[in-house]
PDB file of C-alpha atoms in Angstrom:
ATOM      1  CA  UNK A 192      11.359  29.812 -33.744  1.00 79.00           C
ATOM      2  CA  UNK A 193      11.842  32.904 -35.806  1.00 93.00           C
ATOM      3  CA  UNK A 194      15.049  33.972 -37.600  1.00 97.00           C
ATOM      4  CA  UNK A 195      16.354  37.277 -38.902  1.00 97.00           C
ATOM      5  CA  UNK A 196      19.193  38.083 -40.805  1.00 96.00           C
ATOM      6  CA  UNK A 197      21.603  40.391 -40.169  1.00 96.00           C
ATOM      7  CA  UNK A 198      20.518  43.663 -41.756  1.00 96.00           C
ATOM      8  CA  UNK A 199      17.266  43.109 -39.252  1.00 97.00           C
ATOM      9  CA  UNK A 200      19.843  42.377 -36.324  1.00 97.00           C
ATOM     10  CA  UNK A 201      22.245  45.446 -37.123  1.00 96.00           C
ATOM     11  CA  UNK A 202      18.599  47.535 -37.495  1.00 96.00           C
ATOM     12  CA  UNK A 203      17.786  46.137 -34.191  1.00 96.00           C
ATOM     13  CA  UNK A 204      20.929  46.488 -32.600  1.00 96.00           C
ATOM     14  CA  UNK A 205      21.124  50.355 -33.387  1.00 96.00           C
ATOM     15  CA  UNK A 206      17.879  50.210 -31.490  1.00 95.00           C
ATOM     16  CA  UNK A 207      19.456  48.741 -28.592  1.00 95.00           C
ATOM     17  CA  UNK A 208      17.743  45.255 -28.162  1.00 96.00           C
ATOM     18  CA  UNK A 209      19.179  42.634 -26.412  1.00 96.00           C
ATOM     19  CA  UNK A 210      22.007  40.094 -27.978  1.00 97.00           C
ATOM     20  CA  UNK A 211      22.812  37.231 -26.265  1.00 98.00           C
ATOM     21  CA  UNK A 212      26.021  35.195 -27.720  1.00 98.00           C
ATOM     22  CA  UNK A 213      25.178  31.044 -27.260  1.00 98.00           C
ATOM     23  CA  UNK A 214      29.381  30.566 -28.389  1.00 98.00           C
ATOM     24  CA  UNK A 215      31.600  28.857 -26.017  1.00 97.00           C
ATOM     25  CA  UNK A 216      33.941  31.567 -24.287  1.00 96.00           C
ATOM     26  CA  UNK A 217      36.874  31.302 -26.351  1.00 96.00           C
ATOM     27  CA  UNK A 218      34.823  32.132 -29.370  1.00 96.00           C
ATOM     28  CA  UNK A 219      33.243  35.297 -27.826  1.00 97.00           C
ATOM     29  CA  UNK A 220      36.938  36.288 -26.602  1.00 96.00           C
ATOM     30  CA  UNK A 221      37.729  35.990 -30.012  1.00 95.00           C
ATOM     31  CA  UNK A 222      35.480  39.085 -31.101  1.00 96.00           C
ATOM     32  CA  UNK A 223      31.537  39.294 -30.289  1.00 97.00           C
ATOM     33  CA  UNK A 224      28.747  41.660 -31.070  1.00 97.00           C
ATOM     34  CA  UNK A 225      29.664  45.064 -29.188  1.00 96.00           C
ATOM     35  CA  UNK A 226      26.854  44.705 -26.099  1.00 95.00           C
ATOM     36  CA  UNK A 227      26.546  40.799 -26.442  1.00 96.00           C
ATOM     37  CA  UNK A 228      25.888  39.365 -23.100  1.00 96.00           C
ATOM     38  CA  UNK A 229      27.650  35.407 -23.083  1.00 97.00           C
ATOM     39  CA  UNK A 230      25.578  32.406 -22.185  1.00 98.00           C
ATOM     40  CA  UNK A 231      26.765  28.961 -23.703  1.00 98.00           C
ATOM     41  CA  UNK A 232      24.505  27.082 -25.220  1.00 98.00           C
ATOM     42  CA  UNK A 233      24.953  24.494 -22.454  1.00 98.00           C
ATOM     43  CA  UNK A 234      24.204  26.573 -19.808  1.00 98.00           C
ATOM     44  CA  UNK A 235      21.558  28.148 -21.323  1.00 98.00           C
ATOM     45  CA  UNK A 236      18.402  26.110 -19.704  1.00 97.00           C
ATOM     46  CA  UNK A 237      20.324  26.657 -16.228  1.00 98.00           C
ATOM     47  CA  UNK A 238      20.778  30.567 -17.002  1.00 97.00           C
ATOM     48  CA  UNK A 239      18.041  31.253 -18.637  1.00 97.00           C
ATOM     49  CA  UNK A 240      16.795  33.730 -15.853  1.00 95.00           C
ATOM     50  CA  UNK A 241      19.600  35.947 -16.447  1.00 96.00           C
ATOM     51  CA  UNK A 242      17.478  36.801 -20.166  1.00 95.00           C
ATOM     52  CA  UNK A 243      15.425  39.965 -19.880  1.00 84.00           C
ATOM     53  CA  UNK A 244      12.112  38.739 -20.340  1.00 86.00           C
ATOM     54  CA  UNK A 245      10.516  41.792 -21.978  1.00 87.00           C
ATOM     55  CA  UNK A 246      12.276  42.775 -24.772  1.00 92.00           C
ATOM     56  CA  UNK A 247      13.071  39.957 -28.338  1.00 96.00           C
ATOM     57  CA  UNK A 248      15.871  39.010 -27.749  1.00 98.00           C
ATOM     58  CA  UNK A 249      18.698  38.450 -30.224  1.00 98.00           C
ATOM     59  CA  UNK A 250      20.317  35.091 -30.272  1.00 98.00           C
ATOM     60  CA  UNK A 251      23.501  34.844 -32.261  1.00 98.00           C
ATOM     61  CA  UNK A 252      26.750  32.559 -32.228  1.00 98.00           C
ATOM     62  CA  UNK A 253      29.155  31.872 -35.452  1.00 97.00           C
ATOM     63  CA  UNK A 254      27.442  30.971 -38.098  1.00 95.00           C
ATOM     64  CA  UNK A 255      22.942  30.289 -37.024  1.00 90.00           C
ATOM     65  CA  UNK A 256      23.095  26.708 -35.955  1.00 93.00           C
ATOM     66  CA  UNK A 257      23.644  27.472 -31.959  1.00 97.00           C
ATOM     67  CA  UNK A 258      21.439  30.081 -31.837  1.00 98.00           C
ATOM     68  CA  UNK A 259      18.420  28.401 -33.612  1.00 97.00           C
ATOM     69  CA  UNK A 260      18.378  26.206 -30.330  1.00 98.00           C
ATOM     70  CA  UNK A 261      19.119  28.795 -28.208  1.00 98.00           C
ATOM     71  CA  UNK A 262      16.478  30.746 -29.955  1.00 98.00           C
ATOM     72  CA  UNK A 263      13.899  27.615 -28.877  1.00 98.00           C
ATOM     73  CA  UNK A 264      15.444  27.383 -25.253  1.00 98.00           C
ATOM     74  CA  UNK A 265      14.325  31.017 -25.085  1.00 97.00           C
ATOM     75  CA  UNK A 266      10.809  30.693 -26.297  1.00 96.00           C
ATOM     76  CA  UNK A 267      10.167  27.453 -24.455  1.00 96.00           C
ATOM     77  CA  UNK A 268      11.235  29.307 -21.122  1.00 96.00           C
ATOM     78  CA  UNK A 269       8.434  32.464 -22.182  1.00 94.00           C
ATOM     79  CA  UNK A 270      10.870  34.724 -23.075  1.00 95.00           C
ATOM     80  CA  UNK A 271      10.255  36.202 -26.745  1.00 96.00           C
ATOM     81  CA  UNK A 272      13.807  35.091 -29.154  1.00 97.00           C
ATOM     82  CA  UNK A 273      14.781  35.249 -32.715  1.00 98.00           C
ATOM     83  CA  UNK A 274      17.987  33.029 -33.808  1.00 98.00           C
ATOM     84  CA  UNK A 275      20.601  35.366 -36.523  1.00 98.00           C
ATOM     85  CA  UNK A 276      21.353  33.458 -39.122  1.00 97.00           C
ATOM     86  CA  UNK A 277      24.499  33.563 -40.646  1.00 96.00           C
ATOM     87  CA  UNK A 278      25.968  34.443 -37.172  1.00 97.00           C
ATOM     88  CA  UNK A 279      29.013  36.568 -36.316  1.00 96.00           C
ATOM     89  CA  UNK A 280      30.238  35.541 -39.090  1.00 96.00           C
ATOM     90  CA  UNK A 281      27.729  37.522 -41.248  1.00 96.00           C
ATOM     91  CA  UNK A 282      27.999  40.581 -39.008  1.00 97.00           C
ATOM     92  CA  UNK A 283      31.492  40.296 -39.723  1.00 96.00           C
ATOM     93  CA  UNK A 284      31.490  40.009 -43.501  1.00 96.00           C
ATOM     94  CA  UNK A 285      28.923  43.003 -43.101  1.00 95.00           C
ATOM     95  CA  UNK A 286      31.412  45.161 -41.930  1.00 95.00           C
ATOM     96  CA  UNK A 287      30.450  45.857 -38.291  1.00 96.00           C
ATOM     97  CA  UNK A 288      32.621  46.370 -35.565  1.00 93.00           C
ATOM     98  CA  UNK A 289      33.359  43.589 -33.170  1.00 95.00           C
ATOM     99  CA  UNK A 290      34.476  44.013 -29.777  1.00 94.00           C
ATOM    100  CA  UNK A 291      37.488  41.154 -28.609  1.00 94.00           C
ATOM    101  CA  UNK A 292      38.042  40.200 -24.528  1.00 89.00           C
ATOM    102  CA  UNK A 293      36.131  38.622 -21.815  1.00 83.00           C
ATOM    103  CA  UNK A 294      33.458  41.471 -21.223  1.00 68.00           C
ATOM    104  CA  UNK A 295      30.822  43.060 -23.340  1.00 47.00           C
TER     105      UNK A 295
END
């Protein structure tokens, strides 16, 4: 399992890669990567068909713990992952915009 921080995920991001939030749904209400698509970690193995499996896919959730093993759920199913560490919290302290609500 690889992990980036967030200068590499905002770099990526601009690009347009995939994010995929591993928080529980009140978290992600509370303000989430503009884009993120929301799978809990505990649904994860069950969803993980919903992951585009071209593209490296951004894992993220509040602070790198989550998404290190959401990161491995990814790679384990054959779909290429990289876990951010430091989490929304990092983009947050970087200064990015966060989007708050239900959707994307």
């Amino acid at each position: 399992m690889h992990e980036v921080d967030t200068a590499a995920l905002i770099q990526a991001w601009e690009s347009g890669v995939p994010v995929l939030d591993v928080r529980e749904d009140y978290e992600y209400i509370q303000g989430h990567v503009p884009g993120a698509q929301l799978i809990p970690l505990p649904e994860l193995s069950a969803r993980v068909g919903e992951v585009s499996p071209g593209e490296t896919v951004y894992v993220i959730c509040a602070s790198g713990n989550r998404s290190k093993r959401g990161a491995e759920i990814l790679e384990s199913a054959g779909r290429p992952a990289v876990s951010v560490a430091g989490g929304t919290r990092a983009w947050v302290t970087a200064g990015r915009e966060v989007r708050r609500g239900p959707t994307a």
